[in-house]
C-alpha cells in the first residue's frame, strides 16, 4: 500500500469537501465519505461509529463491513477497540488488532478477517462525537503520516457534519446540541430565571475547513498570528501595573503566541489541506482534550490560556468579533467562562440570569450580580461548550442548578417554581410599607446593602428603611484607575440624593483579601484574608482614606453623614481612624465647606478580638455593625471563599450564637446601637434567630427584605429565643432543627 503523502491527504480532503457539498441525503453522504476514505487510504474498510447516547456507539456507515450491520451494531463506551477509542479519546493503531487488550469483534460485521486497525476519535473542541475507523487485512502498523491524515479527516468530519442526522431512521439520538443537559454548579445569587442563552464570547463559526491554496492559507495564518502578537504585547503594556495573576496569564499568552511548536503544528495542518482557521481549531481541540485529562490546576490554567488564545486567533481570521451581528434574545441569560464586574455592569439589568464556568461566590462579578439581584450560578463546568446562542435555559440560583434545553417535565416543574416566586413577590409587595413588627410586638429595623448607584432604586422598591452598608470599594473595583476625589464626592452626593433623607452607612474602602484593585500593586501575601486589608491599609497609607473621608464630607454638604470603618481588630485602630475623620472635618471647616449637621462614626465587628475590647471602646463608637461573613470565618477559622470548609459550620451553631449574644449584651450594657450586615441577615431563618437573640437591626441585599419581613411578622421572638435556649440547654450543636420545627408549626 502506498504511503499517504501530503498531497494525497490534500486530495482526500478536497474529495471530502466535494462530497459534503453534494446534495445527497445524510446517510448516502456518509456512505460516500466512508467509501472515499477507504479508497484514498488504500484500506478495505472504513467505518464511522457515532454516539447514540452518552454510553452507546452505533455503526452508522461502513465501506467494507457487512452493510446489514449498519444501525444494528452497537457497543458500550469502553467496549472493544472502538469503545476504547471513544472512552479515552486516544488513537488506537494496531497491526494485530485481535491481540490488543480489550479486542472484541462484532460477528455480524464480518470484521474478524481484518488484522490492522486504526481508530481515531471524532471530536469537536473536546466534545466526543464518535470514532472513525479504517481496517485492512494486511498486518501492518499505519504510518504517522496516515494517522495524521485520518485525524485531519476526522476533524473535518466533525466540523462539517451534523452527525446526529446520520444516525438511522427513528434513532433516539438527536444532534448533541439539541439534547437537554443539566449542570450542577454552586449558588452565586439565589433566585430562579428562565430565558435564552446569550454567550458572552460566542463560538466562532468555521465555514471553510478545507482550503484550495495552502500558500494563501499560510500567509493568512502568519498575518493573523502577527496581529495577535502585537495585540498581546499591547495588553501586556496596558497591564504593566496590573495584578500578578493577570500578568501571569498575559505572559503565558505571549509564550504561546511565540511558540514554535504551536506554529509548526498549524503550518503542517495547512500543508495537509486544512484552512487556516481549521488548523487553529484543530490545535484548540487538542488543547481541550489535554485539558480534560490534566488535574494539575496550574497546567489546566495554561491550557485554558491556549484555548483563549486560539479563540482570539479565530476571531482575527474569521473577522467575527464578540459582535456577531446576532440579536440578543428575549430574556437573555448570560453564559461565560468568567466575567469582570465592569463587563457585567455593561449588561446591567437587561440580564435575567448569569451562569459562569468559573468564578467564586466572593468574586467581584458575584458581588455585582448580587447587587443587581440577578440569579447567578458559578462552576457550571463545560457550559460554554454545550450552550448555543438562543438555547432555552433555566437557572435555579437557589440550588446552583442549570437546565439547558430542558425537557417538558423540567419546564413545568420550573414554571411552578417561578410562579411560586412571583406569588411570594406579590406577598412581599403587599407588606412592603408595613413595619417588620413581630407577633410579640418588637419592631426590627430592616436596611439594605448596596454598593452601586444602580442599587439605590431598590431602596423604595424593597421597603428598606435605609442603606445599612454601602460597600464603597465596588466603585473602586469597577474602574481601571483610582477615582478622583471630586468624582467620589459627586457619586456619594448622588447616593444621598437618591436616598431622600434615609440613612446611608458608608463603609470606607475595604480592599485587600479577595478584593484587589486592578491599578494597585498587588501584595504577595501568604494569607490575604488575614493580611493587609481594609482599615489596616487605610491607616498605613492614609492618602486614600483621607481622600475618601473628604469626598464623603463634601457629598454630605450639610446633610447628616454616617461612616463606618471595616475590619477593626483592636480599638486603637478605631481611634486612629476616627482621628482621621476629625482631621478631615477640621480641614473642611478651615476651607469653608459646609460640614454635616450630624456625623455618626461606627465600626464593623468582623474579628472576634473586637468583641472583647474594653468597655471604653463600646462607649466610644456611635454604632457597631457585625460583619457576619468575616466574623464567622474567623470564629470557625474557615475560609469564607472555600465552600468545602465554609459549609461545615452553621451560623445557627450554638457556639456562634452564644458569641453573638455576648456582643448583644455588651452593646446593651453600653447603650451602643448594633446591627448585623453579613449575608446571613438576608436569610429568613437566620435573620429571625439574630432578631431573637436581640440584634435590633439587620442589613441585607434588597431582594431579601420581603422574605425576611414576612417571617419576622409571623414570629414571636420571645418564644423563638426560648426555643434557641432550649436547644442549647439540651446540648445540641446547632439550633437549626429546633428552630425549623418551631417556625414550621408557627407559620
Ligand atoms: C462581612 O464581612 O460580613 C461584610 C458585610 O463585609 P464584606 O462581605 O464586604 O467583607
Ligand atoms: Mg467583611
Short mmCIF file of N, CA, C and O in Angstrom, two decimals, residues 289-374:
data_model
loop_
_atom_site.label_atom_id
_atom_site.label_comp_id
_atom_site.label_asym_id
_atom_site.label_seq_id
_atom_site.Cartn_x
_atom_site.Cartn_y
_atom_site.Cartn_z
N UNK A 289 -8.69 18.57 24.65
CA UNK A 289 -8.64 17.14 25.01
C UNK A 289 -7.62 16.95 26.12
O UNK A 289 -7.85 16.20 27.08
N UNK A 290 -6.48 17.65 26.04
CA UNK A 290 -5.47 17.52 27.11
C UNK A 290 -6.01 18.06 28.42
O UNK A 290 -5.78 17.52 29.49
N UNK A 291 -6.77 19.16 28.28
CA UNK A 291 -7.31 19.82 29.47
C UNK A 291 -8.19 18.87 30.28
O UNK A 291 -8.19 18.88 31.50
N UNK A 292 -8.95 18.02 29.54
CA UNK A 292 -9.85 17.14 30.27
C UNK A 292 -9.08 16.04 31.00
O UNK A 292 -9.62 15.33 31.82
N UNK A 293 -7.80 15.92 30.66
CA UNK A 293 -7.04 14.84 31.29
C UNK A 293 -6.10 15.30 32.40
O UNK A 293 -5.69 14.50 33.22
N UNK A 294 -5.73 16.58 32.40
CA UNK A 294 -4.80 17.00 33.45
C UNK A 294 -5.57 17.51 34.67
O UNK A 294 -6.62 18.13 34.53
N UNK A 295 -5.04 17.18 35.83
CA UNK A 295 -5.75 17.65 37.03
C UNK A 295 -4.96 18.76 37.71
O UNK A 295 -5.51 19.50 38.51
N UNK A 296 -3.70 18.92 37.35
CA UNK A 296 -2.91 19.96 37.98
C UNK A 296 -3.49 21.34 37.64
O UNK A 296 -3.61 21.68 36.46
N UNK A 297 -3.88 22.11 38.66
CA UNK A 297 -4.58 23.37 38.36
C UNK A 297 -3.72 24.34 37.55
O UNK A 297 -4.24 25.08 36.72
N UNK A 298 -2.40 24.30 37.77
CA UNK A 298 -1.56 25.25 37.03
C UNK A 298 -1.58 24.90 35.54
O UNK A 298 -1.79 25.74 34.68
N UNK A 299 -1.40 23.61 35.26
CA UNK A 299 -1.38 23.18 33.85
C UNK A 299 -2.72 23.42 33.19
O UNK A 299 -2.81 23.89 32.05
N UNK A 300 -3.77 23.14 33.93
CA UNK A 300 -5.11 23.38 33.38
C UNK A 300 -5.27 24.85 33.03
O UNK A 300 -5.82 25.19 32.00
N UNK A 301 -4.75 25.69 33.92
CA UNK A 301 -4.84 27.14 33.68
C UNK A 301 -4.13 27.51 32.39
O UNK A 301 -4.65 28.28 31.58
N UNK A 302 -2.95 26.90 32.17
CA UNK A 302 -2.19 27.26 30.96
C UNK A 302 -2.92 26.74 29.71
O UNK A 302 -2.92 27.38 28.68
N UNK A 303 -3.54 25.56 29.82
CA UNK A 303 -4.27 25.05 28.66
C UNK A 303 -5.48 25.92 28.37
O UNK A 303 -5.84 26.16 27.23
N UNK A 304 -6.07 26.43 29.42
CA UNK A 304 -7.16 27.40 29.27
C UNK A 304 -6.66 28.62 28.51
O UNK A 304 -7.33 29.17 27.65
N UNK A 305 -5.45 29.06 28.87
CA UNK A 305 -4.87 30.24 28.21
C UNK A 305 -4.71 29.97 26.71
O UNK A 305 -5.02 30.83 25.88
N UNK A 306 -4.25 28.76 26.40
CA UNK A 306 -4.04 28.42 25.00
C UNK A 306 -5.39 28.41 24.28
O UNK A 306 -5.51 28.85 23.13
N UNK A 307 -6.40 27.95 24.97
CA UNK A 307 -7.74 27.91 24.43
C UNK A 307 -8.23 29.34 24.12
O UNK A 307 -8.75 29.62 23.05
N UNK A 308 -8.00 30.23 25.07
CA UNK A 308 -8.38 31.63 24.89
C UNK A 308 -7.67 32.23 23.70
O UNK A 308 -8.25 32.97 22.90
N UNK A 309 -6.38 31.93 23.63
CA UNK A 309 -5.57 32.50 22.57
C UNK A 309 -6.06 32.00 21.21
O UNK A 309 -6.14 32.77 20.25
N UNK A 310 -6.42 30.72 21.16
CA UNK A 310 -6.94 30.17 19.90
C UNK A 310 -8.22 30.89 19.52
O UNK A 310 -8.44 31.21 18.34
N UNK A 311 -9.06 31.17 20.50
CA UNK A 311 -10.30 31.89 20.20
C UNK A 311 -10.00 33.26 19.61
O UNK A 311 -10.65 33.70 18.67
N UNK A 312 -9.02 33.93 20.21
CA UNK A 312 -8.67 35.26 19.69
C UNK A 312 -8.19 35.16 18.25
O UNK A 312 -8.55 35.96 17.40
N UNK A 313 -7.36 34.15 18.00
CA UNK A 313 -6.82 33.97 16.66
C UNK A 313 -7.94 33.67 15.67
O UNK A 313 -7.97 34.19 14.55
N UNK A 314 -8.89 32.85 16.10
CA UNK A 314 -10.02 32.53 15.22
C UNK A 314 -10.84 33.77 14.90
O UNK A 314 -11.32 33.94 13.78
N UNK A 315 -10.97 34.63 15.91
CA UNK A 315 -11.75 35.85 15.67
C UNK A 315 -11.03 36.74 14.66
O UNK A 315 -11.65 37.37 13.81
N UNK A 316 -9.70 36.79 14.77
CA UNK A 316 -8.94 37.61 13.81
C UNK A 316 -9.11 37.02 12.41
O UNK A 316 -9.39 37.73 11.45
N UNK A 317 -8.98 35.71 12.30
CA UNK A 317 -9.03 35.06 10.99
C UNK A 317 -10.40 35.15 10.33
O UNK A 317 -10.52 35.32 9.12
N UNK A 318 -11.44 35.01 11.13
CA UNK A 318 -12.78 34.99 10.54
C UNK A 318 -13.42 36.36 10.55
O UNK A 318 -14.47 36.55 9.95
N UNK A 319 -12.78 37.29 11.24
CA UNK A 319 -13.37 38.62 11.33
C UNK A 319 -14.60 38.64 12.22
O UNK A 319 -15.34 39.61 12.26
N UNK A 320 -14.84 37.54 12.92
CA UNK A 320 -16.00 37.52 13.82
C UNK A 320 -15.58 38.00 15.19
O UNK A 320 -14.79 37.36 15.86
N UNK A 321 -16.07 39.16 15.58
CA UNK A 321 -15.74 39.67 16.92
C UNK A 321 -16.72 39.09 17.91
O UNK A 321 -17.45 38.15 17.60
N UNK A 322 -16.74 39.67 19.11
CA UNK A 322 -17.79 39.27 20.07
C UNK A 322 -19.14 39.63 19.48
O UNK A 322 -20.15 39.03 19.76
N UNK A 323 -19.09 40.67 18.65
CA UNK A 323 -20.28 41.17 18.00
C UNK A 323 -20.48 40.33 16.74
O UNK A 323 -19.79 40.53 15.74
N UNK A 324 -21.36 39.36 16.77
CA UNK A 324 -21.53 38.53 15.57
C UNK A 324 -22.71 39.01 14.76
O UNK A 324 -23.05 38.41 13.76
N UNK A 325 -23.31 40.07 15.22
CA UNK A 325 -24.48 40.56 14.50
C UNK A 325 -25.76 39.89 14.98
O UNK A 325 -26.85 40.28 14.61
N UNK A 326 -25.60 38.88 15.85
CA UNK A 326 -26.78 38.19 16.35
C UNK A 326 -27.54 39.12 17.29
O UNK A 326 -26.93 39.91 18.00
N UNK A 327 -28.84 38.99 17.24
CA UNK A 327 -29.68 39.80 18.12
C UNK A 327 -29.71 39.18 19.50
O UNK A 327 -29.79 37.96 19.62
N UNK A 328 -29.66 40.01 20.52
CA UNK A 328 -29.78 39.45 21.86
C UNK A 328 -31.19 38.86 22.00
O UNK A 328 -32.17 39.53 21.64
N UNK A 329 -31.30 37.61 22.44
CA UNK A 329 -32.64 37.02 22.51
C UNK A 329 -33.45 37.63 23.64
O UNK A 329 -32.88 38.30 24.51
N UNK A 330 -34.77 37.40 23.65
CA UNK A 330 -35.55 37.90 24.78
C UNK A 330 -35.12 37.17 26.05
O UNK A 330 -34.67 36.02 25.98
N UNK A 331 -35.25 37.78 27.19
CA UNK A 331 -34.88 37.21 28.48
C UNK A 331 -33.48 36.57 28.43
O UNK A 331 -33.31 35.37 28.65
N UNK A 332 -32.46 37.37 28.13
CA UNK A 332 -31.12 36.78 27.97
C UNK A 332 -30.53 36.27 29.27
O UNK A 332 -30.64 36.91 30.31
N UNK A 333 -29.93 35.09 29.19
CA UNK A 333 -29.19 34.53 30.33
C UNK A 333 -27.73 34.45 29.86
O UNK A 333 -27.43 33.77 28.87
N UNK A 334 -26.89 35.16 30.54
CA UNK A 334 -25.50 35.28 30.10
C UNK A 334 -24.70 34.05 30.47
O UNK A 334 -24.72 33.60 31.61
N UNK A 335 -23.98 33.51 29.49
CA UNK A 335 -23.12 32.35 29.73
C UNK A 335 -21.69 32.78 29.44
O UNK A 335 -21.41 33.30 28.36
N UNK A 336 -20.80 32.54 30.38
CA UNK A 336 -19.41 32.93 30.16
C UNK A 336 -18.50 32.03 30.97
O UNK A 336 -18.94 31.40 31.94
N UNK A 337 -17.24 31.96 30.53
CA UNK A 337 -16.28 31.24 31.36
C UNK A 337 -16.12 32.02 32.66
O UNK A 337 -16.23 31.50 33.75
N UNK A 338 -15.86 33.30 32.52
CA UNK A 338 -15.78 34.18 33.65
C UNK A 338 -16.06 35.58 33.13
O UNK A 338 -16.02 35.79 31.93
N UNK A 339 -16.31 36.50 34.01
CA UNK A 339 -16.60 37.85 33.52
C UNK A 339 -16.16 38.84 34.59
O UNK A 339 -16.23 38.54 35.79
N UNK A 340 -15.70 39.99 34.14
CA UNK A 340 -15.28 41.02 35.10
C UNK A 340 -16.48 41.84 35.53
O UNK A 340 -17.50 41.87 34.84
N UNK A 341 -16.36 42.51 36.67
CA UNK A 341 -17.51 43.28 37.17
C UNK A 341 -17.92 44.40 36.23
O UNK A 341 -19.12 44.68 36.07
N UNK A 342 -16.93 45.01 35.56
CA UNK A 342 -17.28 46.14 34.69
C UNK A 342 -18.09 45.65 33.49
O UNK A 342 -19.08 46.27 33.11
N UNK A 343 -17.66 44.50 32.93
CA UNK A 343 -18.39 43.97 31.78
C UNK A 343 -19.82 43.61 32.18
O UNK A 343 -20.76 43.83 31.44
N UNK A 344 -19.94 43.09 33.39
CA UNK A 344 -21.26 42.71 33.86
C UNK A 344 -22.14 43.95 34.02
O UNK A 344 -23.32 43.95 33.67
N UNK A 345 -21.53 45.00 34.52
CA UNK A 345 -22.29 46.23 34.69
C UNK A 345 -22.76 46.78 33.34
O UNK A 345 -23.80 47.40 33.25
N UNK A 346 -21.94 46.53 32.30
CA UNK A 346 -22.34 46.99 30.97
C UNK A 346 -23.66 46.35 30.54
O UNK A 346 -24.49 46.98 29.92
N UNK A 347 -23.81 45.07 30.88
CA UNK A 347 -25.08 44.41 30.53
C UNK A 347 -26.21 44.93 31.41
O UNK A 347 -27.35 44.97 31.00
N UNK A 348 -25.84 45.26 32.64
CA UNK A 348 -26.80 45.84 33.58
C UNK A 348 -27.97 44.94 33.83
O UNK A 348 -27.85 43.72 33.84
N UNK A 349 -29.12 45.53 34.00
CA UNK A 349 -30.29 44.76 34.40
C UNK A 349 -31.00 44.11 33.21
O UNK A 349 -32.08 43.56 33.37
N UNK A 350 -30.38 44.20 32.02
CA UNK A 350 -31.04 43.55 30.88
C UNK A 350 -30.98 42.03 31.03
O UNK A 350 -31.76 41.31 30.42
N UNK A 351 -30.07 41.53 31.87
CA UNK A 351 -29.92 40.08 32.00
C UNK A 351 -30.92 39.51 32.99
O UNK A 351 -31.21 40.11 34.01
N UNK A 352 -31.38 38.29 32.66
CA UNK A 352 -32.30 37.61 33.58
C UNK A 352 -31.54 36.66 34.51
O UNK A 352 -32.01 36.30 35.57
N UNK A 353 -30.37 36.21 34.05
CA UNK A 353 -29.58 35.29 34.87
C UNK A 353 -28.17 35.21 34.33
O UNK A 353 -27.90 35.68 33.22
N UNK A 354 -27.28 34.65 35.15
CA UNK A 354 -25.88 34.52 34.72
C UNK A 354 -25.39 33.13 35.12
O UNK A 354 -25.66 32.67 36.23
N UNK A 355 -24.67 32.48 34.21
CA UNK A 355 -24.07 31.19 34.52
C UNK A 355 -22.60 31.25 34.11
O UNK A 355 -22.28 31.59 32.98
N UNK A 356 -21.72 30.96 35.07
CA UNK A 356 -20.28 31.01 34.79
C UNK A 356 -19.66 29.63 34.97
O UNK A 356 -20.09 28.86 35.82
N UNK A 357 -18.63 29.37 34.17
CA UNK A 357 -17.90 28.11 34.35
C UNK A 357 -16.95 28.21 35.53
O UNK A 357 -16.64 27.25 36.18
N UNK A 358 -16.45 29.42 35.74
CA UNK A 358 -15.50 29.60 36.84
C UNK A 358 -16.14 30.51 37.88
O UNK A 358 -17.27 30.34 38.23
N UNK A 359 -15.37 31.49 38.35
CA UNK A 359 -15.92 32.44 39.31
C UNK A 359 -15.94 31.89 40.72
O UNK A 359 -15.69 30.70 40.93
N UNK A 360 -16.18 32.76 41.69
CA UNK A 360 -16.35 32.28 43.06
C UNK A 360 -17.41 33.15 43.74
O UNK A 360 -17.71 34.24 43.27
N UNK A 361 -17.95 32.62 44.80
CA UNK A 361 -19.05 33.32 45.49
C UNK A 361 -18.61 34.73 45.89
O UNK A 361 -19.39 35.66 45.88
N UNK A 362 -17.32 34.85 46.24
CA UNK A 362 -16.85 36.15 46.69
C UNK A 362 -16.25 36.99 45.58
O UNK A 362 -15.68 38.04 45.84
N UNK A 363 -16.35 36.53 44.32
CA UNK A 363 -15.73 37.28 43.23
C UNK A 363 -16.46 38.59 43.01
O UNK A 363 -17.61 38.76 43.42
N UNK A 364 -15.78 39.50 42.36
CA UNK A 364 -16.38 40.81 42.14
C UNK A 364 -17.62 40.68 41.27
O UNK A 364 -18.61 41.38 41.48
N UNK A 365 -17.55 39.78 40.29
CA UNK A 365 -18.72 39.60 39.42
C UNK A 365 -19.90 39.13 40.26
O UNK A 365 -21.03 39.57 40.06
N UNK A 366 -19.63 38.25 41.22
CA UNK A 366 -20.71 37.74 42.06
C UNK A 366 -21.28 38.88 42.91
O UNK A 366 -22.50 38.97 43.10
N UNK A 367 -20.42 39.74 43.39
CA UNK A 367 -20.89 40.87 44.20
C UNK A 367 -21.81 41.76 43.36
O UNK A 367 -22.88 42.18 43.79
N UNK A 368 -21.39 41.99 42.09
CA UNK A 368 -22.21 42.84 41.22
C UNK A 368 -23.53 42.13 40.91
O UNK A 368 -24.60 42.74 40.95
N UNK A 369 -23.46 40.82 40.61
CA UNK A 369 -24.69 40.09 40.30
C UNK A 369 -25.65 40.16 41.48
O UNK A 369 -26.85 40.35 41.32
N UNK A 370 -25.10 40.07 42.68
CA UNK A 370 -25.96 40.15 43.87
C UNK A 370 -26.56 41.55 43.98
O UNK A 370 -27.73 41.71 44.27
N UNK A 371 -25.70 42.54 43.70
CA UNK A 371 -26.20 43.92 43.78
C UNK A 371 -27.33 44.12 42.78
O UNK A 371 -28.28 44.83 43.05
N UNK A 372 -27.22 43.49 41.63
CA UNK A 372 -28.25 43.65 40.60
C UNK A 372 -29.41 42.67 40.81
O UNK A 372 -30.36 42.66 40.05
N UNK A 373 -29.26 41.81 41.83
CA UNK A 373 -30.28 40.77 42.14
C UNK A 373 -30.55 39.87 40.95
O UNK A 373 -31.69 39.53 40.66
N UNK A 374 -29.50 39.49 40.24
CA UNK A 374 -29.66 38.58 39.10
C UNK A 374 -29.22 37.19 39.54
O UNK A 374 -28.10 37.03 40.03
#
